[in-house]
């Protein structure tokens, strides 16, 4: 039952609604005095609507603007006191893999990766929340305390990152989404290599904003096109039923990435197999083969990739072809008689003449590369062979049955645990088309079920490449999602929770992605044992350093020893090592060996790129032995030196034995 308002109507809000009906372009998004989302009037635009001449106002420029943009930029630039902690027990091949899966807020993870992966990522794929009005988006507000953020959002993930429902009734519906994605794109750009590509899946709700924002962040020429992906047959919307989504492409630098993007046509194997069958049935009766091919192609609807090659209906001893244009590009290009091989009479000539000089044409005829009609009354054609045209430019329209990817994922897990996963085969083909190869690095900062990461492994399997991936996914609590889920989504979420509980894993979206990778790694162990299908699991966490909550004057003499060690007691040497890797800008998949030197644990990273000892007692013998090995970098625990003299002596040892080593303490 609705309740009475028990107060007078809000006339301001009513007036804004009336103005919106008359002048919809003057309505913008904002917040009221209490910080609540609301509609507002752009008075400069309203004055212009009511004026017969140009009104003076703020300087205009072409840009995408929204309430909260400055705060979003601040969020991108604000430093954080966090680190990435290794989770060996949740990894596959922790010691040998070159892949990463990071659990935590992707904005924080991107900040932590800035030094180690600056300019090293060939392709970034993101599948962000689509802003349908039901999705949850990240609330990036570092200025608030944790309690304030919990009060504001009413919901928080396992790792303390607030997520809020972005209802379409929200007065900042688009602004909140833009504020979420903007700082992430800013940080992602830094990680892209000069020839890097950003690929974004999006639907119609934020498509235009994404294109505008992408060109602002990556540059005016960054947007290079999109694939319209038909993946639905629903017919349940008003006005126009949306049966597609978009895959939008940006490049960081057009001069470094010239866009020579090609893909192999789909359905070629089926076409070749069909013509092999026609040949077995009809022998060298090319006309009969042509008739059979035409009938065969009729089976395929326009949505089937095979239909795009339906003009290849002829065959000869060299293979499958279609009769292509042989006329000259200019009127009267080459004019001469070309005799029909059967009638011996001059063939009908194209209106603009022949494409080739006479001597070249006769060579082509001798080589069987000209298709003649039944007699001389028809114009001959070039033979364009399918074997010579197997690749094409990346095309802008795709038909993908979304049920196929869902079915494969269901088969992998044994039951349906994720709704609407992306198609790993489509992503694999996109990677290949845009030039991801060799040891290139792919990053997905909204990893979800792990489809984009799985696609990297499929690319390696089919091409023999050794590409690597970094996946980032927040530990979104499935139990929280279950409270609002309905219908199929509720059933799928329940399945996922049950499965992860049986495995002894946390019921989170991040764990679904990791479990998928574990299952794929087990499959690849049989069919491609030399392929790196593992991943090194990491987790965004608070810094390893103790929080300093007192100023020196607040400490008494007898308390000083309690605060001499600046490292949290529960943190391991491996935890410290990964924070050092981040601080030094080293890749987080470098091989790590643990050695015992003078009774102390020493981490040796990539054969001496870094040697680290975080023991509580650093001995002179240990220091000298590490120096003798001449690592590029060496790091010790500051409190591991008994006195300042010991620390100074250690520096002197390195200056004498290994002067090129960069020595630091934490």
mmCIF file of C-alpha atoms in Angstrom, residues 3 81 83 106 115 166 182 187 240 265 292 326 350 406 416 466 470 493 525 528 553 593 605 607 651:
data_model
loop_
_atom_site.group_PDB
_atom_site.id
_atom_site.type_symbol
_atom_site.label_atom_id
_atom_site.label_comp_id
_atom_site.label_asym_id
_atom_site.label_seq_id
_atom_site.Cartn_x
_atom_site.Cartn_y
_atom_site.Cartn_z
ATOM 1 C CA UNK A 3 1.843 5.944 1.804
ATOM 2 C CA UNK A 81 48.720 2.044 0.066
ATOM 3 C CA UNK A 83 49.959 -4.423 -2.605
ATOM 4 C CA UNK A 106 40.452 -3.546 -11.008
ATOM 5 C CA UNK A 115 55.322 0.320 -13.200
ATOM 6 C CA UNK A 166 22.927 1.865 -10.998
ATOM 7 C CA UNK A 182 36.866 6.748 -16.987
ATOM 8 C CA UNK A 187 45.152 3.682 -16.332
ATOM 9 C CA UNK A 240 12.982 -1.500 -31.508
ATOM 10 C CA UNK A 265 36.902 -16.782 -43.667
ATOM 11 C CA UNK A 292 25.076 -29.027 -57.163
ATOM 12 C CA UNK A 326 37.462 -9.007 -66.408
ATOM 13 C CA UNK A 350 33.014 -5.820 -71.946
ATOM 14 C CA UNK A 406 27.134 -21.065 -22.568
ATOM 15 C CA UNK A 416 25.449 -23.969 -15.618
ATOM 16 C CA UNK A 466 53.186 -18.233 -26.407
ATOM 17 C CA UNK A 470 46.566 -10.948 -16.942
ATOM 18 C CA UNK A 493 23.889 -18.439 -9.053
ATOM 19 C CA UNK A 525 47.741 -31.071 -19.876
ATOM 20 C CA UNK A 528 49.173 -29.730 -25.227
ATOM 21 C CA UNK A 553 56.256 12.602 20.575
ATOM 22 C CA UNK A 593 63.875 -19.664 -6.602
ATOM 23 C CA UNK A 605 64.394 -13.758 -9.063
ATOM 24 C CA UNK A 607 68.763 -15.715 -12.241
ATOM 25 C CA UNK A 651 76.544 -1.125 1.564
#
